[in-house]
Amino acid sequence: MNRVLLALALSFAALPARAEGLEATLSDWGTAGLLQTPTARGLPDGTVTAGLTALGGLHRHVFAGAQLLPGLEVTLRNSTYPSWHGLSEPGVDAKLRLLREGPWWPALAVGGRDITSSGLDLPGKGRFAGEYLVASRRWWTVDLSLGIGWGGLGDRGHVRNPLRVLGGRFKRDRNPADASSRGPEAWFTGERAALFGGLEWHTPLDGLSVKLEYSADRFRAQKQEDLNFRPGSPLNAGLAYRPWRWLEVGAGVEQGSRAMLRLAARFDPREDADSGPPPPTPPPTVGVRPAAPDAALPAADIAALARLHRLPARSARIDGDRAALWLDPAGAGTAPLAREVGRAARLLADGAPPEVEWLTVATGSAGLEGTAVTLSRRAVEQAAAKRGSPEEIWRSARTERSAGPPPDWTTRLAPTVTPTVEASLFEQSAPLVQRTYADAVLTAEPLRGLVLGGGLRLNVSHNLHLLDTNALPAAEPVRSDLPRYADRLAAVERLYAAWLAAPSERWSTRLSVGHMEEMFGGVGAEALYRPLTARWALGLDLNRVWKRPPDDALRLAPESGRNTGHASLYWEAPGAATTGVLRLGRYLGGDWGGTLELMRAFDGGVRLSAQVTWTEGPEGAQSRYGGRLEQGIALTVPFSPGGSWPPDGRLATAVRTLGRDAGQRLHQPLPLYDASVSAGYGRLTGSWPRLMD
């Protein structure tokens, strides 16, 4: 076998690769890979997966994962296996691509299985923990992979740990031969490592591939649970088939005699946007300029016409050689922000008086202006007639924060329906805990900057009674009493008022009062510093809140008051489709710590986010372990049941820790950054090529 692996290694440099048009498939563990082993491949950017793997008489993996960035894959998993205790093993797996595949070199990735020492509140209990370095290379329709693994991925111990050979012996508090005692501080420090590898052949039948691999896992944790367990052959073989783009089926024979079956759903937001329905209305036409001022449309009529084109037009003004139209909330729907701006500019160019030469479209949300872009009317007319392009329009465009106060402000009522499925894969007591509910929310904006919101939550189903009780609670429950709230058939989920303002060009503020979310109500304030063209922002929010008793939806318990707040740093990728956030502050349980978030926005209104939180543990909890990790992945997809209502229907699903008291933030219904980013400069420039769609 070692000769085979050596020959496989030498072949990586023997021929140039041809890797176009092939897509990675999933492993048993829910990550992109072969069967038991990972590869250096990743799924298409933004892809979300969820599924179940059953390996006869051994593993059951329930998993959910996401390709959060083109080079970063994260998978949340809960694994059950035969044991005396009948417990499951939560875990978080991650893979980071170090090198893209080139014409003469392979793709290279580093990763870990159970990188947080399992999803439990007790560190060092990851029975499947392992680390690896893997390379993958394709020739035509064959994809070869070769890697070196530690921990559970290197149990066979073919070679001495190369990091020990190069760097000497590292200090280690636990027994390096015991995979069950590995923690994140023990990465790459075992005495032995092992090689693994295999191939995947993408057959001529569309969507079908054949897999063959050599696994270095000897299932040490399973042998510790069952002294009679025998792992069998290290050779595994299987198939992966995608009958539809959203479904992947896997089957195989592993360890020589164990049957494997895998079912997984896949959602690619870019693929969904490309195959989605066309825009509901064609772009407005731009005709010949009116011959006289009295033949043009009044400003109020232009705003009304924009609303008929399903644009969020709130006000319009015509003043001399300039015409302006305010869109609010801009960029919040399924259309790219630049397309909304382009359609608004077309309507102004078609209906404004002949002397108007400059068209201003101001974007905003909740009364806060994002960007005011002023375009040449002649450039818009030429582009609408196919004699120009968005790039040519940009050369003469001018952007600024403010377009001046609008002459009036149309009252807005916005109903929203959000069916939601939340699941936890982080319980020892059950492989999957879920809660399903639907929120119906009505938001009113009677004045510019004033937002009134009310929401009703209908609880559909849950099995929250299976939540772990091993998570140390706070002196006063934060969210560990979640089952009591889910037991209610219906309740008022939120009822609040907020005032948003921009005291200066770079600052925006919010004051809120009322029932912010299902469990807490009170008062809060937030300030955000954000220069117009900057790719960063700074925020600070402070809140005084009280618990809402589950048996009285409108009352606040006076003895449960607590303070919470965070300082936040936001960083946007070019185009603002990807945003990273670092938050530091005090959580609802009185614990101090930080949260790292990653938010993605895709065409079609799809939103993907992930977060991980570390805190010292809630006040009143006596913990000898020092810290708490909370994590989750969330996906939001817009939908419409037909007609024009609801204008903002969304389907939300999330895999996260549920019912914990540590690391819990207030679910603020109107964060300043979220309200402003969709209408901001980054989203406008990032989608500018779609201006004339």
XYZ file of C-alpha atoms in Angstrom:
693
model
C 0.000 0.000 0.000
C 2.882 2.363 0.758
C 4.180 1.826 -2.791
C 0.784 2.736 -4.192
C 0.691 5.941 -2.153
C 4.256 6.776 -3.238
C 3.336 6.300 -6.889
C 0.288 8.486 -6.359
C 2.476 11.193 -4.827
C 4.949 11.134 -7.742
C 2.118 11.463 -10.266
C 1.206 14.897 -8.874
C 4.067 16.428 -10.821
C 4.072 14.154 -13.859
C 1.443 15.756 -16.079
C -0.313 19.095 -16.375
C -3.821 19.134 -14.950
C -7.067 19.650 -16.823
C -9.749 20.327 -14.237
C -12.462 22.363 -15.900
C -16.148 21.748 -15.335
C -15.983 19.247 -12.451
C -17.639 19.830 -9.087
C -16.711 18.343 -5.710
C -19.002 15.911 -3.900
C -19.528 15.228 -0.199
C -17.846 12.787 2.134
C -19.518 10.729 4.864
C -18.787 13.549 7.324
C -20.570 16.203 5.268
C -17.439 17.959 4.012
C -16.192 18.000 0.423
C -14.198 14.796 0.080
C -14.187 11.108 -0.782
C -15.766 8.761 1.794
C -13.972 8.805 5.163
C -11.222 11.160 3.979
C -11.200 14.821 2.939
C -9.811 16.322 -0.256
C -8.447 19.784 -1.033
C -11.614 20.577 -2.978
C -14.413 22.896 -1.973
C -18.002 23.344 -3.058
C -19.114 26.331 -5.158
C -18.907 29.595 -3.241
C -21.869 30.056 -0.900
C -23.182 26.491 -1.201
C -25.130 25.269 1.834
C -25.563 21.562 2.564
C -27.521 19.452 5.032
C -27.870 15.705 5.246
C -27.501 12.350 6.965
C -24.947 9.538 6.610
C -25.517 6.009 7.946
C -22.625 3.538 8.102
C -23.942 0.087 9.001
C -23.569 -0.750 12.680
C -21.227 2.179 13.316
C -21.713 5.877 12.520
C -24.739 8.095 12.032
C -23.740 11.634 11.006
C -26.261 14.470 10.866
C -24.551 17.472 9.301
C -25.048 20.977 7.958
C -22.310 22.971 6.281
C -21.516 25.961 4.140
C -18.795 27.151 1.793
C -18.585 30.453 3.652
C -15.821 31.814 1.404
C -14.299 30.439 -1.810
C -11.461 28.986 0.286
C -13.221 28.291 3.623
C -15.596 25.407 4.342
C -17.267 24.900 7.735
C -19.431 21.911 8.696
C -21.494 21.491 11.857
C -22.032 17.852 12.739
C -23.509 15.535 15.352
C -22.372 11.903 15.238
C -23.843 8.919 17.027
C -22.104 5.577 17.381
C -22.557 2.416 19.467
C -21.662 3.195 23.075
C -22.678 2.208 26.569
C -24.097 5.660 27.179
C -26.051 6.115 23.948
C -24.709 9.649 23.571
C -23.930 11.585 20.424
C -20.794 13.587 19.698
C -21.219 17.163 18.405
C -18.401 18.708 16.427
C -17.296 21.496 14.124
C -15.148 20.663 11.074
C -13.300 23.243 8.980
C -11.097 23.300 5.892
C -9.010 26.189 4.572
C -7.580 26.165 1.069
C -3.930 27.245 1.020
C -3.234 26.983 -2.707
C -5.371 26.906 -5.835
C -4.662 24.180 -8.347
C -2.448 25.334 -11.218
C -1.194 23.831 -14.469
C 1.800 22.175 -12.763
C 0.853 21.963 -9.088
C -2.044 20.580 -7.006
C -4.577 22.320 -4.818
C -3.518 22.330 -1.173
C -5.711 22.586 1.939
C -5.369 22.286 5.696
C -8.232 21.316 7.969
C -9.450 19.757 11.132
C -12.215 17.508 12.325
C -13.810 18.600 15.592
C -11.719 21.772 15.784
C -13.562 23.099 18.860
C -12.994 19.890 20.856
C -16.603 18.978 20.068
C -19.640 21.173 20.471
C -19.918 20.399 24.171
C -19.273 22.796 26.994
C -16.465 20.506 28.213
C -13.210 20.841 26.252
C -11.004 17.909 25.278
C -13.837 15.421 24.610
C -13.614 15.180 20.815
C -13.537 11.439 20.095
C -13.196 11.996 16.338
C -10.731 14.906 16.505
C -8.059 14.976 13.832
C -6.064 17.323 11.644
C -4.777 16.994 8.109
C -2.901 18.488 5.202
C -4.159 17.315 1.809
C -3.393 17.925 -1.868
C -5.706 17.246 -4.831
C -5.040 17.221 -8.561
C -7.239 16.496 -11.550
C -6.532 14.922 -14.893
C -9.465 15.165 -17.255
C -12.269 13.409 -15.288
C -10.125 11.814 -12.555
C -9.432 13.660 -9.308
C -6.555 12.310 -7.177
C -5.973 13.245 -3.522
C -3.145 12.517 -1.108
C -2.854 13.731 2.459
C -1.219 13.299 5.815
C -3.352 13.123 8.934
C -2.995 13.367 12.696
C -5.295 12.223 15.458
C -8.309 10.281 14.203
C -7.142 10.804 10.617
C -3.704 9.350 11.320
C -4.311 6.401 13.638
C -2.374 3.929 11.463
C 0.843 5.832 12.154
C 2.768 5.191 8.931
C 5.361 7.880 9.662
C 6.727 9.861 12.556
C 5.101 13.257 12.920
C 7.127 15.445 10.506
C 6.441 18.521 12.624
C 8.109 16.825 15.578
C 11.082 15.860 13.446
C 11.500 19.459 12.211
C 10.569 21.370 15.297
C 11.503 19.113 18.188
C 9.156 17.749 20.783
C 6.239 19.979 21.712
C 4.950 20.143 25.238
C 1.689 18.235 25.722
C -0.426 17.784 28.802
C -2.383 14.812 27.505
C -1.436 11.375 26.304
C -0.626 11.788 22.555
C -1.725 8.218 21.822
C -5.207 8.840 23.156
C -7.402 10.433 20.467
C -10.215 10.933 22.950
C -8.101 13.364 24.998
C -7.225 15.703 22.153
C -8.082 19.384 22.415
C -7.506 22.272 19.992
C -4.196 23.042 21.729
C -2.930 19.602 20.615
C -3.051 20.177 16.861
C -0.307 18.391 14.911
C 1.546 17.284 18.074
C 0.987 13.515 18.093
C 3.914 11.089 17.965
C 2.770 9.505 14.710
C 1.026 10.569 11.534
C -0.382 8.608 8.601
C -0.945 8.943 4.881
C -4.370 8.719 3.275
C -5.594 9.229 -0.256
C -7.794 8.128 -3.100
C -9.445 9.093 -6.337
C -12.804 10.189 -7.703
C -13.748 9.461 -11.299
C -16.478 11.641 -12.782
C -18.174 9.236 -15.186
C -19.724 10.138 -18.543
C -23.157 9.892 -16.868
C -23.936 13.424 -15.757
C -23.823 13.750 -11.974
C -22.363 10.275 -11.257
C -18.888 9.733 -9.831
C -17.023 6.684 -8.496
C -14.806 6.899 -5.400
C -11.972 4.720 -4.118
C -9.899 5.582 -1.066
C -7.412 4.404 1.536
C -8.284 5.616 5.062
C -5.795 5.793 7.942
C -8.496 5.859 10.637
C -8.412 2.800 12.944
C -11.497 3.955 14.923
C -9.643 4.121 18.220
C -12.503 5.836 20.047
C -14.916 3.089 18.984
C -12.549 0.383 20.214
C -12.363 2.107 23.572
C -16.155 1.882 23.826
C -16.354 -1.717 22.568
C -13.377 -4.001 23.128
C -14.753 -6.444 20.549
C -14.874 -3.847 17.766
C -12.754 -4.598 14.697
C -12.299 -1.801 12.124
C -11.825 -3.971 9.053
C -10.123 -3.058 5.782
C -8.772 0.488 5.228
C -9.989 0.386 1.598
C -13.384 1.970 0.878
C -15.339 2.283 -2.359
C -18.519 4.129 -3.217
C -20.620 6.222 -5.565
C -21.970 9.777 -5.499
C -24.895 10.802 -7.692
C -26.740 14.104 -8.182
C -30.049 13.346 -9.933
C -31.033 16.983 -9.422
C -28.874 19.983 -8.646
C -30.300 20.198 -5.110
C -29.868 16.518 -4.116
C -26.809 14.308 -3.683
C -27.036 10.578 -2.965
C -24.068 8.493 -1.858
C -23.604 4.759 -1.324
C -20.624 2.544 -0.707
C -18.909 -0.353 1.042
C -16.455 0.579 3.764
C -14.071 -1.426 5.949
C -14.685 -4.352 3.638
C -18.172 -5.198 4.880
C -20.101 -2.162 6.123
C -22.724 -0.584 3.866
C -22.920 3.216 3.704
C -25.821 5.397 2.572
C -25.786 9.207 2.423
C -28.520 11.703 1.523
C -27.769 15.420 1.321
C -29.573 18.526 0.120
C -27.470 21.207 -1.582
C -28.364 24.833 -2.152
C -26.204 27.048 -4.352
C -27.389 30.688 -4.160
C -25.581 31.664 -7.357
C -27.091 28.748 -9.298
C -30.523 29.573 -7.901
C -30.204 33.228 -8.923
C -29.098 32.296 -12.471
C -32.039 29.921 -12.946
C -34.601 32.066 -11.155
C -37.528 33.893 -12.767
C -36.887 37.003 -14.852
C -37.566 40.435 -13.351
C -41.310 40.933 -12.703
C -41.460 43.904 -15.085
C -39.329 44.928 -18.085
C -37.109 47.974 -17.605
C -38.847 51.332 -18.195
C -38.422 52.788 -21.656
C -36.800 56.162 -22.256
C -38.496 58.074 -25.031
C -37.926 61.443 -26.626
C -37.765 64.304 -24.144
C -41.030 66.181 -23.689
C -41.253 69.081 -26.139
C -42.375 71.552 -23.461
C -42.324 71.684 -19.645
C -46.115 71.296 -19.434
C -45.849 67.961 -21.314
C -43.630 66.469 -18.607
C -44.796 64.525 -15.562
C -45.045 66.227 -12.161
C -42.665 64.946 -9.481
C -45.488 63.244 -7.551
C -46.555 61.347 -10.675
C -42.992 60.152 -11.304
C -42.841 58.787 -7.746
C -46.205 57.049 -8.186
C -45.084 55.577 -11.512
C -41.925 54.249 -9.855
C -44.039 52.466 -7.251
C -46.030 50.850 -10.066
C -42.686 49.517 -11.328
C -42.217 47.955 -7.863
C -39.525 50.397 -6.828
C -39.516 51.579 -3.188
C -40.061 55.216 -4.224
C -40.882 57.524 -1.308
C -40.582 61.012 -2.790
C -39.497 62.967 -5.895
C -38.485 66.548 -6.655
C -37.809 68.602 -9.801
C -35.787 71.807 -9.406
C -34.397 73.627 -12.434
C -32.025 71.400 -14.360
C -32.120 68.673 -11.685
C -34.582 65.907 -10.820
C -34.349 63.598 -7.807
C -36.057 60.406 -6.671
C -35.725 58.828 -3.203
C -35.741 55.021 -2.889
C -36.304 53.672 0.630
C -35.744 50.856 1.543
C -33.373 50.414 -1.390
C -31.537 47.152 -2.066
C -33.618 45.205 0.443
C -35.402 43.005 -2.110
C -34.240 40.485 -4.683
C -32.956 43.042 -7.228
C -29.356 44.340 -7.099
C -29.159 47.896 -5.797
C -27.717 49.278 -9.052
C -30.633 47.845 -11.037
C -33.093 49.690 -8.810
C -31.070 52.891 -9.272
C -30.928 52.386 -13.038
C -34.680 51.906 -13.342
C -35.321 54.967 -11.219
C -32.967 56.966 -13.459
C -34.825 55.741 -16.571
C -38.142 56.935 -15.153
C -36.668 60.353 -14.364
C -35.101 60.599 -17.836
C -38.378 59.682 -19.528
C -40.717 61.934 -17.547
C -38.729 64.974 -16.380
C -39.042 68.369 -18.139
C -36.712 68.960 -21.130
C -34.435 71.373 -19.256
C -33.440 68.699 -16.674
C -29.872 67.508 -17.366
C -28.958 65.816 -14.076
C -30.771 62.913 -12.439
C -30.238 62.094 -8.759
C -31.312 58.815 -7.188
C -30.992 58.754 -3.391
C -30.945 55.329 -1.765
C -31.724 54.704 1.881
C -33.429 52.536 4.475
C -35.646 53.450 7.438
C -35.090 57.116 6.647
C -31.278 56.868 6.661
C -29.741 57.819 3.332
C -27.138 55.487 1.947
C -25.839 57.050 -1.271
C -27.070 59.798 -3.561
C -25.774 59.214 -7.094
C -26.193 61.921 -9.733
C -26.156 60.810 -13.379
C -26.053 62.633 -16.680
C -29.462 62.462 -18.346
C -27.857 62.278 -21.777
C -25.688 59.305 -20.714
C -28.756 57.482 -19.368
C -30.669 58.126 -22.612
C -27.790 56.793 -24.706
C -27.368 53.663 -22.577
C -31.131 52.966 -22.708
C -30.882 53.146 -26.520
C -27.963 50.655 -26.481
C -25.474 53.388 -27.430
C -23.759 53.498 -24.055
C -22.877 51.377 -21.048
C -22.897 51.543 -17.227
C -19.136 52.141 -17.316
C -19.618 55.239 -19.499
C -22.356 56.502 -17.177
C -20.008 56.078 -14.190
C -17.398 58.412 -15.721
C -19.700 61.400 -15.342
C -21.527 60.239 -12.185
C -21.151 61.912 -8.796
C -21.814 60.239 -5.460
C -22.451 61.865 -2.093
C -24.173 61.116 1.195
C -27.098 63.527 0.990
C -29.401 64.696 -1.786
C -31.128 67.266 0.425
C -34.409 66.831 2.295
C -37.298 65.491 0.187
C -40.406 67.680 -0.125
C -42.648 65.001 1.414
C -42.440 61.470 2.734
C -44.958 58.755 1.869
C -46.086 56.593 4.785
C -45.000 52.990 4.355
C -46.604 49.802 5.662
C -44.574 46.641 5.134
C -45.911 43.187 6.054
C -43.355 40.393 6.308
C -43.879 36.656 6.696
C -40.894 34.554 7.800
C -41.265 30.786 8.298
C -38.219 29.624 10.270
C -36.616 26.309 11.101
C -33.915 26.339 13.783
C -31.907 23.227 14.599
C -29.159 22.340 17.026
C -26.474 19.755 16.273
C -24.689 20.466 19.548
C -26.501 18.212 22.011
C -25.126 15.054 23.584
C -28.618 13.834 24.353
C -29.981 13.835 20.794
C -28.500 14.052 17.279
C -30.980 16.759 16.237
C -33.064 19.255 18.220
C -35.344 21.551 16.248
C -37.850 24.350 16.544
C -40.209 25.461 13.765
C -42.230 28.680 13.831
C -43.541 31.474 11.630
C -43.368 35.219 12.238
C -45.835 37.718 10.795
C -44.437 41.233 11.206
C -45.947 44.599 10.283
C -43.582 47.579 10.067
C -44.867 51.147 9.720
C -42.914 54.304 8.900
C -45.330 57.223 9.401
C -42.507 59.790 9.477
C -39.035 59.804 8.044
C -36.803 58.078 10.589
C -39.639 56.795 12.803
C -40.153 53.014 12.639
C -42.958 51.177 14.453
C -42.902 47.393 14.439
C -45.116 44.605 15.714
C -44.876 40.876 15.193
C -46.846 37.743 16.007
C -45.074 34.391 16.367
C -46.895 31.122 15.678
C -45.079 28.099 17.122
C -45.504 25.050 14.906
C -43.395 22.282 16.471
C -40.332 21.632 18.615
C -38.488 18.989 20.629
C -36.573 21.417 22.829
C -37.093 19.172 25.847
C -34.095 17.217 24.473
C -31.737 20.163 24.975
C -28.691 19.324 27.068
C -28.739 20.185 30.737
C -24.940 19.945 31.023
C -24.498 23.550 29.832
C -23.947 25.490 33.054
C -26.766 28.038 33.462
C -26.599 31.631 34.578
C -27.911 32.708 37.980
C -30.963 33.997 36.113
C -31.978 32.101 32.937
C -31.071 33.814 29.694
C -32.273 31.314 27.086
C -32.160 27.995 28.943
C -35.926 28.393 29.514
C -36.519 28.411 25.734
C -38.893 25.375 25.841
C -41.396 27.408 27.901
C -41.583 30.036 25.154
C -41.869 27.430 22.392
C -44.750 25.695 24.192
C -47.020 28.686 23.523
C -49.183 28.386 20.439
C -48.924 32.091 19.608
C -47.470 35.182 21.224
C -46.391 38.751 20.499
C -42.829 38.357 19.264
C -41.974 42.087 19.079
C -43.620 45.442 19.677
C -41.287 48.416 19.508
C -40.618 51.956 18.306
C -37.318 53.212 16.922
C -36.051 56.621 15.908
C -33.187 56.736 13.380
C -31.283 59.889 12.540
C -28.065 61.096 10.887
C -26.685 63.960 13.005
C -23.733 64.351 10.629
C -22.531 63.011 7.298
C -20.571 60.100 8.809
C -22.676 59.335 11.883
C -26.046 57.635 12.272
C -27.927 56.896 15.490
C -30.857 54.830 16.720
C -33.003 54.956 19.852
C -35.326 52.003 20.536
C -37.928 51.174 23.151
C -40.325 48.266 23.566
C -40.302 44.495 23.225
C -37.230 43.903 21.066
C -37.588 40.137 20.752
C -39.367 37.068 22.068
C -37.604 36.989 25.460
C -36.487 40.561 26.227
C -37.743 44.118 26.134
C -36.403 47.482 27.257
C -34.552 50.489 25.874
C -31.485 50.726 23.687
C -29.259 53.154 21.831
C -26.787 52.647 18.993
C -24.308 54.827 17.107
C -22.517 53.965 13.851
C -19.559 55.769 12.314
C -19.288 55.034 8.609
C -17.592 57.231 5.970
C -19.369 57.132 2.629
C -16.777 55.288 0.523
C -15.001 53.440 3.357
C -15.018 49.653 3.513
C -15.098 49.742 7.314
C -17.380 51.049 10.042
C -17.399 51.339 13.829
C -20.474 50.794 15.991
C -21.500 50.877 19.635
C -24.815 49.675 21.091
C -25.963 49.866 24.736
C -29.166 48.334 26.094
C -31.050 48.044 29.372
C -33.444 45.103 29.095
C -35.766 42.990 31.223
C -36.995 39.425 30.762
C -40.459 38.916 29.267
C -42.149 36.120 31.251
C -43.390 33.325 28.967
C -46.842 33.344 30.588
C -47.421 37.082 29.960
C -46.335 38.301 26.533
C -46.627 42.030 27.291
C -45.142 42.212 30.801
C -41.531 42.838 31.805
C -40.233 41.213 34.988
C -38.915 44.194 37.037
C -36.431 42.103 39.015
C -34.703 40.754 35.885
C -33.060 43.937 34.610
C -29.660 43.568 32.982
C -27.255 45.656 30.901
C -25.753 44.497 27.637
C -23.833 46.152 24.822
C -21.060 45.709 22.285
C -18.471 47.645 20.349
C -18.336 46.433 16.740
C -15.864 46.670 13.896
C -17.210 46.012 10.371
C -15.046 45.259 7.337
C -16.462 44.894 3.814
C -14.994 43.094 0.834
C -15.110 45.062 -2.429
C -18.739 45.337 -3.478
C -19.942 44.847 0.134
C -21.328 41.395 -0.713
C -19.157 39.961 2.074
C -18.848 41.568 5.490
C -16.831 40.472 8.514
C -17.764 41.717 11.979
C -15.881 41.592 15.280
C -17.940 42.368 18.399
C -16.580 42.773 21.908
C -18.698 43.415 24.960
C -21.119 42.210 27.602
C -23.733 39.554 26.847
C -27.178 39.005 28.328
C -25.890 36.598 30.975
C -23.417 39.184 32.261
C -20.519 37.372 30.597
C -17.834 39.265 28.699
C -16.373 38.064 25.423
C -16.361 38.426 21.667
C -18.263 37.355 18.575
C -16.876 36.907 15.078
C -19.433 37.019 12.250
C -19.303 36.557 8.502
C -22.208 37.756 6.349
C -22.705 37.085 2.624
C -25.247 38.581 0.213
C -26.011 36.979 -3.165
C -28.060 38.000 -6.178
C -31.713 37.199 -5.720
C -31.790 38.366 -2.097
C -30.220 35.223 -0.594
C -28.336 35.844 2.666
C -25.822 33.499 4.325
C -24.176 34.154 7.677
C -22.067 32.380 10.283
C -20.942 33.337 13.747
C -18.848 32.024 16.606
C -18.803 33.442 20.137
C -16.373 32.965 23.004
C -17.159 34.215 26.509
C -15.930 33.642 30.032
C -19.225 32.014 31.018
C -22.368 33.598 32.481
C -22.482 35.352 35.831
C -23.225 33.001 38.686
C -21.996 29.896 36.833
C -19.107 28.187 38.584
C -17.063 26.842 35.694
C -13.596 25.319 35.918
C -13.302 25.210 32.133
C -12.987 28.963 31.643
C -14.715 29.587 28.317
C -17.773 28.937 26.198
C -18.085 28.536 22.454
C -21.377 29.275 20.725
C -21.645 28.905 16.955
C -24.121 28.764 14.113
C -24.868 29.093 10.392
C -27.994 30.802 9.039
C -29.544 31.011 5.558
C -32.359 33.322 4.429
C -34.061 32.912 1.048
C -36.770 35.291 -0.243
C -39.991 33.833 -1.571
C -43.372 34.989 -2.820
C -46.553 32.882 -2.664
C -47.997 34.849 -5.550
C -49.475 38.227 -6.241
C -48.061 41.314 -4.606
C -48.333 40.153 -0.972
C -46.302 39.639 1.047
C -43.739 41.944 -0.574
C -41.058 40.664 1.788
C -41.591 36.956 2.304
C -38.509 35.095 3.547
C -37.711 31.503 4.423
C -35.131 31.282 7.198
C -33.227 28.267 8.422
C -30.400 28.095 10.927
C -28.204 25.529 12.632
C -26.992 26.979 15.909
C -26.706 26.354 19.615
C -30.137 26.643 21.253
C -31.190 27.237 24.842
C -27.810 28.388 26.148
C -27.162 31.072 28.759
C -23.604 31.989 27.736
C -22.720 34.187 24.771
C -26.288 35.367 24.093
C -26.823 38.706 22.328
C -30.015 40.708 22.144
C -31.884 40.068 18.863
C -32.194 43.733 17.941
C -34.876 44.122 15.226
C -33.260 47.150 13.546
C -29.423 47.201 13.719
C -27.968 50.304 12.091
C -25.415 48.519 9.939
C -27.960 46.036 8.578
C -30.330 48.906 7.828
C -27.708 50.878 5.910
C -25.472 48.355 4.127
C -28.095 47.290 1.570
C -28.420 50.893 0.346
C -24.770 51.869 0.769
C -21.961 52.851 -1.543
C -20.363 49.389 -1.527
C -23.478 47.573 -2.727
C -24.066 50.251 -5.373
C -20.590 50.031 -6.886
C -20.474 46.257 -6.518
C -23.601 45.831 -8.639
C -22.977 48.758 -11.020
C -22.678 46.533 -14.160
C -26.392 45.682 -13.580
C -27.402 49.365 -13.817
C -29.257 49.074 -17.136
C -30.743 45.574 -16.650
